[in-house]
Structure formats: C-alpha cells, structure tokens
C-alpha cells in the first residue's frame, strides 16, 4: 500500500471518529467561513458537492448561496477516466444516487461550467494540494484549458505532509473550521 493510501485510510478513520456534535460545529464553522469568503470573492456559479463518507456538510448553506444570486451545480461522473460534468441544481431539486454512490441531480438539465469549484478533501498539504479518494476525477476536471477557481473544503485535522504527483493541481484556497 502506498504512502498516500495509508494516509488516506488514517484520515478517513479520524474523520469517521468525529462525534455528531463535533461534526456539527465543524460543518457550521466551515459554512460560515465559506459564506464570508464568498462575500469578498463573489462568483455567479459554484460547482458544489453532496457530502459522502463524512465529508464536511455544506448543504445547510446552499439555500443561502442561491439566495445571494449564485447558481449551484453538482458533479456527475459521466464516464470513467473523464472530467466531471456539472449539472445545474438548486435546493429542493430531486437527487438520485449515481453509479458511484454519490447524490447527483435527478434531472440532467443544463450543464454549468462553474466559476468556482468547492472540492471536498480527505486531506491537504501546505502547498494546497488535495488528497482525495484516488479516482482522479477532480484532477482531470482541473486539467482543463481554463479551469475554474478552486476552494478545498476540509476539516483542519486533514492537513498533512505528503508530496504532490505530476498530475496534481493545487487548489487556490482551502477552508476548514479553523482557517
């Protein structure tokens, strides 16, 4: 097992060990920090995510984001080894579990090319490189000719020392419950 695989496993276990109370205050703090960041870094569209595997849950602030005039889109894996495709979605729209076990828009209507991606992270390092699940979907999405701005969303305990691979793209910013 590689160094990143061991680190991924350890960070997922630590995240899973959070109590519901710890998770709730951390998620709320991350949401507040993101809303404050959006005040000074406005965008018209955001590629959001629906949390899985104990990722920080931002769904409670999605209605506030929409109320501020920003469009949301959720990612869909349309093909293995391809970039993600983001479909327009707003709170209240139907969701369905996709082939990867992730909630995605039920109605695959308008494709959005978001100005900003919120990228869930298992871990991240000082260079703002992300440790994800290893599928490479966000890496391929960010390899586009004109990639969107990126904000990694993570718990502070996910900050770790690891090296970046040649295909990795650093995120523009990272938001945690403490930074």
Short mmCIF file of C-alpha atoms in Angstrom, two decimals:
data_model
loop_
_atom_site.label_atom_id
_atom_site.label_comp_id
_atom_site.label_asym_id
_atom_site.label_seq_id
_atom_site.Cartn_x
_atom_site.Cartn_y
_atom_site.Cartn_z
CA UNK A 1 0.00 0.00 0.00
CA UNK A 2 1.38 3.42 -0.95
CA UNK A 3 2.11 6.27 1.45
CA UNK A 4 -0.94 8.18 0.18
CA UNK A 5 -3.14 5.10 0.61
CA UNK A 6 -2.04 4.76 4.24
CA UNK A 7 -2.58 8.47 4.85
CA UNK A 8 -6.00 8.37 3.16
CA UNK A 9 -7.04 5.43 5.35
CA UNK A 10 -5.85 7.14 8.56
CA UNK A 11 -7.53 10.46 7.72
CA UNK A 12 -10.81 8.75 6.80
CA UNK A 13 -10.73 6.86 10.12
CA UNK A 14 -10.12 10.10 12.05
CA UNK A 15 -12.98 11.79 10.21
CA UNK A 16 -15.28 8.83 10.89
CA UNK A 17 -14.42 9.01 14.61
CA UNK A 18 -15.85 12.53 14.97
CA UNK A 19 -18.92 12.64 17.18
CA UNK A 20 -22.10 14.11 15.69
CA UNK A 21 -21.63 17.16 17.93
CA UNK A 22 -18.03 17.69 16.76
CA UNK A 23 -19.07 17.27 13.14
CA UNK A 24 -21.99 19.72 13.55
CA UNK A 25 -19.89 22.59 14.93
CA UNK A 26 -17.09 21.98 12.42
CA UNK A 27 -19.53 21.94 9.49
CA UNK A 28 -21.22 25.12 10.73
CA UNK A 29 -17.86 26.88 11.10
CA UNK A 30 -16.75 25.83 7.61
CA UNK A 31 -20.07 27.06 6.21
CA UNK A 32 -19.69 30.45 7.93
CA UNK A 33 -16.12 30.80 6.65
CA UNK A 34 -17.20 29.92 3.11
CA UNK A 35 -20.05 32.45 3.14
CA UNK A 36 -17.64 35.13 4.40
CA UNK A 37 -15.13 34.18 1.69
CA UNK A 38 -17.83 34.46 -0.97
CA UNK A 39 -18.64 37.99 0.23
CA UNK A 40 -15.18 39.15 -0.78
CA UNK A 41 -14.76 36.72 -3.69
CA UNK A 42 -18.12 36.79 -5.48
CA UNK A 43 -18.90 34.40 -8.33
CA UNK A 44 -22.01 33.74 -10.39
CA UNK A 45 -21.79 29.92 -10.34
CA UNK A 46 -20.43 27.30 -7.98
CA UNK A 47 -19.74 23.63 -8.54
CA UNK A 48 -20.75 22.30 -5.14
CA UNK A 49 -20.87 18.72 -3.85
CA UNK A 50 -23.18 16.46 -1.87
CA UNK A 51 -21.26 15.02 1.11
CA UNK A 52 -20.31 11.36 1.29
CA UNK A 53 -18.06 9.37 3.64
CA UNK A 54 -18.13 12.01 6.39
CA UNK A 55 -17.13 14.96 4.18
CA UNK A 56 -17.92 18.41 5.58
CA UNK A 57 -21.64 19.01 5.04
CA UNK A 58 -22.31 22.37 3.40
CA UNK A 59 -25.86 21.54 2.32
CA UNK A 60 -27.40 23.76 5.04
CA UNK A 61 -25.81 26.87 3.44
CA UNK A 62 -26.70 26.02 -0.17
CA UNK A 63 -30.04 27.90 0.12
CA UNK A 64 -28.16 30.98 1.38
CA UNK A 65 -25.77 30.79 -1.56
CA UNK A 66 -28.69 30.64 -4.01
CA UNK A 67 -30.44 33.50 -2.17
CA UNK A 68 -27.30 35.60 -2.79
CA UNK A 69 -27.77 35.14 -6.53
CA UNK A 70 -25.25 32.40 -7.21
CA UNK A 71 -26.12 29.33 -9.25
CA UNK A 72 -25.23 25.89 -7.96
CA UNK A 73 -24.28 22.79 -9.88
CA UNK A 74 -23.48 19.27 -8.70
CA UNK A 75 -20.89 16.96 -10.26
CA UNK A 76 -21.72 13.87 -12.24
CA UNK A 77 -19.32 11.18 -13.40
CA UNK A 78 -20.42 10.62 -16.99
CA UNK A 79 -17.53 8.36 -17.98
CA UNK A 80 -14.73 6.62 -16.15
CA UNK A 81 -11.40 8.45 -16.58
CA UNK A 82 -13.16 11.63 -17.78
CA UNK A 83 -13.57 15.05 -16.16
CA UNK A 84 -16.64 15.69 -14.04
CA UNK A 85 -19.68 17.30 -15.63
CA UNK A 86 -21.62 19.80 -13.51
CA UNK A 87 -25.40 19.96 -13.85
CA UNK A 88 -27.49 22.88 -12.62
CA UNK A 89 -29.15 22.15 -9.29
CA UNK A 90 -30.82 24.12 -6.56
CA UNK A 91 -32.08 23.17 -3.10
CA UNK A 92 -35.33 21.29 -3.46
CA UNK A 93 -34.49 19.72 -6.83
CA UNK A 94 -34.64 15.93 -6.87
CA UNK A 95 -31.44 13.95 -6.35
CA UNK A 96 -30.63 10.35 -7.20
CA UNK A 97 -27.75 8.07 -6.22
CA UNK A 98 -25.36 7.67 -9.16
CA UNK A 99 -23.25 4.63 -10.06
CA UNK A 100 -20.54 5.76 -7.60
CA UNK A 101 -22.94 6.10 -4.66
CA UNK A 102 -22.97 9.90 -4.83
CA UNK A 103 -26.10 12.04 -4.85
CA UNK A 104 -26.48 13.78 -8.20
CA UNK A 105 -29.21 15.82 -9.89
CA UNK A 106 -32.03 13.52 -10.98
CA UNK A 107 -32.87 15.76 -13.92
CA UNK A 108 -29.76 16.15 -16.04
CA UNK A 109 -30.74 19.51 -17.47
CA UNK A 110 -28.38 22.39 -18.04
CA UNK A 111 -24.64 21.81 -17.92
CA UNK A 112 -22.87 24.55 -15.97
CA UNK A 113 -19.20 25.49 -16.28
CA UNK A 114 -18.79 26.83 -12.74
CA UNK A 115 -16.56 29.79 -11.95
CA UNK A 116 -15.69 28.19 -8.62
CA UNK A 117 -15.42 24.57 -7.50
CA UNK A 118 -15.87 23.53 -3.89
CA UNK A 119 -13.70 20.44 -3.65
CA UNK A 120 -14.10 18.08 -0.72
CA UNK A 121 -10.76 16.89 0.62
CA UNK A 122 -9.81 13.93 2.72
CA UNK A 123 -6.55 15.77 3.31
CA UNK A 124 -4.49 18.66 2.04
CA UNK A 125 -0.92 19.87 2.41
CA UNK A 126 0.78 23.24 2.89
CA UNK A 127 1.03 23.66 -0.89
CA UNK A 128 -2.80 23.38 -1.13
CA UNK A 129 -2.62 20.01 -2.87
CA UNK A 130 -5.60 17.75 -2.23
CA UNK A 131 -5.68 14.18 -1.06
CA UNK A 132 -8.89 12.69 -2.44
CA UNK A 133 -10.21 9.20 -2.96
CA UNK A 134 -7.74 8.43 -5.74
CA UNK A 135 -10.13 8.34 -8.71
CA UNK A 136 -8.60 11.42 -10.34
CA UNK A 137 -11.94 13.00 -11.32
CA UNK A 138 -11.14 16.41 -9.86
CA UNK A 139 -7.58 16.24 -11.26
CA UNK A 140 -8.96 15.66 -14.77
CA UNK A 141 -11.55 18.40 -14.28
CA UNK A 142 -8.85 20.88 -13.23
CA UNK A 143 -6.59 19.93 -16.13
CA UNK A 144 -8.96 21.82 -18.46
CA UNK A 145 -7.60 24.67 -20.56
CA UNK A 146 -9.32 27.28 -18.38
CA UNK A 147 -10.03 25.63 -15.04
CA UNK A 148 -12.31 27.32 -12.52
CA UNK A 149 -11.07 28.77 -9.25
CA UNK A 150 -10.96 26.17 -6.52
CA UNK A 151 -11.65 26.09 -2.81
CA UNK A 152 -10.77 22.94 -0.94
CA UNK A 153 -13.22 22.09 1.82
CA UNK A 154 -11.76 20.03 4.64
CA UNK A 155 -11.52 19.53 8.37
CA UNK A 156 -8.37 21.07 9.83
CA UNK A 157 -7.26 17.64 11.06
CA UNK A 158 -6.84 16.72 7.38
CA UNK A 159 -3.76 18.90 6.98
CA UNK A 160 -0.88 16.51 6.39
CA UNK A 161 2.55 16.26 4.87
CA UNK A 162 2.56 14.49 1.51
CA UNK A 163 4.06 15.08 -1.88
CA UNK A 164 2.18 16.08 -5.00
CA UNK A 165 2.16 13.86 -8.06
CA UNK A 166 2.87 15.27 -11.52
CA UNK A 167 -0.83 15.37 -12.47
CA UNK A 168 -1.92 17.11 -9.24
CA UNK A 169 -3.17 20.70 -9.42
CA UNK A 170 -3.02 22.88 -6.30
CA UNK A 171 -6.25 24.43 -5.08
CA UNK A 172 -6.47 28.21 -4.94
CA UNK A 173 -7.67 28.27 -1.36
CA UNK A 174 -8.56 25.88 1.48
CA UNK A 175 -11.31 26.47 4.02
CA UNK A 176 -11.50 24.50 7.25
CA UNK A 177 -13.25 25.13 10.54
CA UNK A 178 -10.16 26.98 11.80
CA UNK A 179 -8.69 28.62 8.69
#
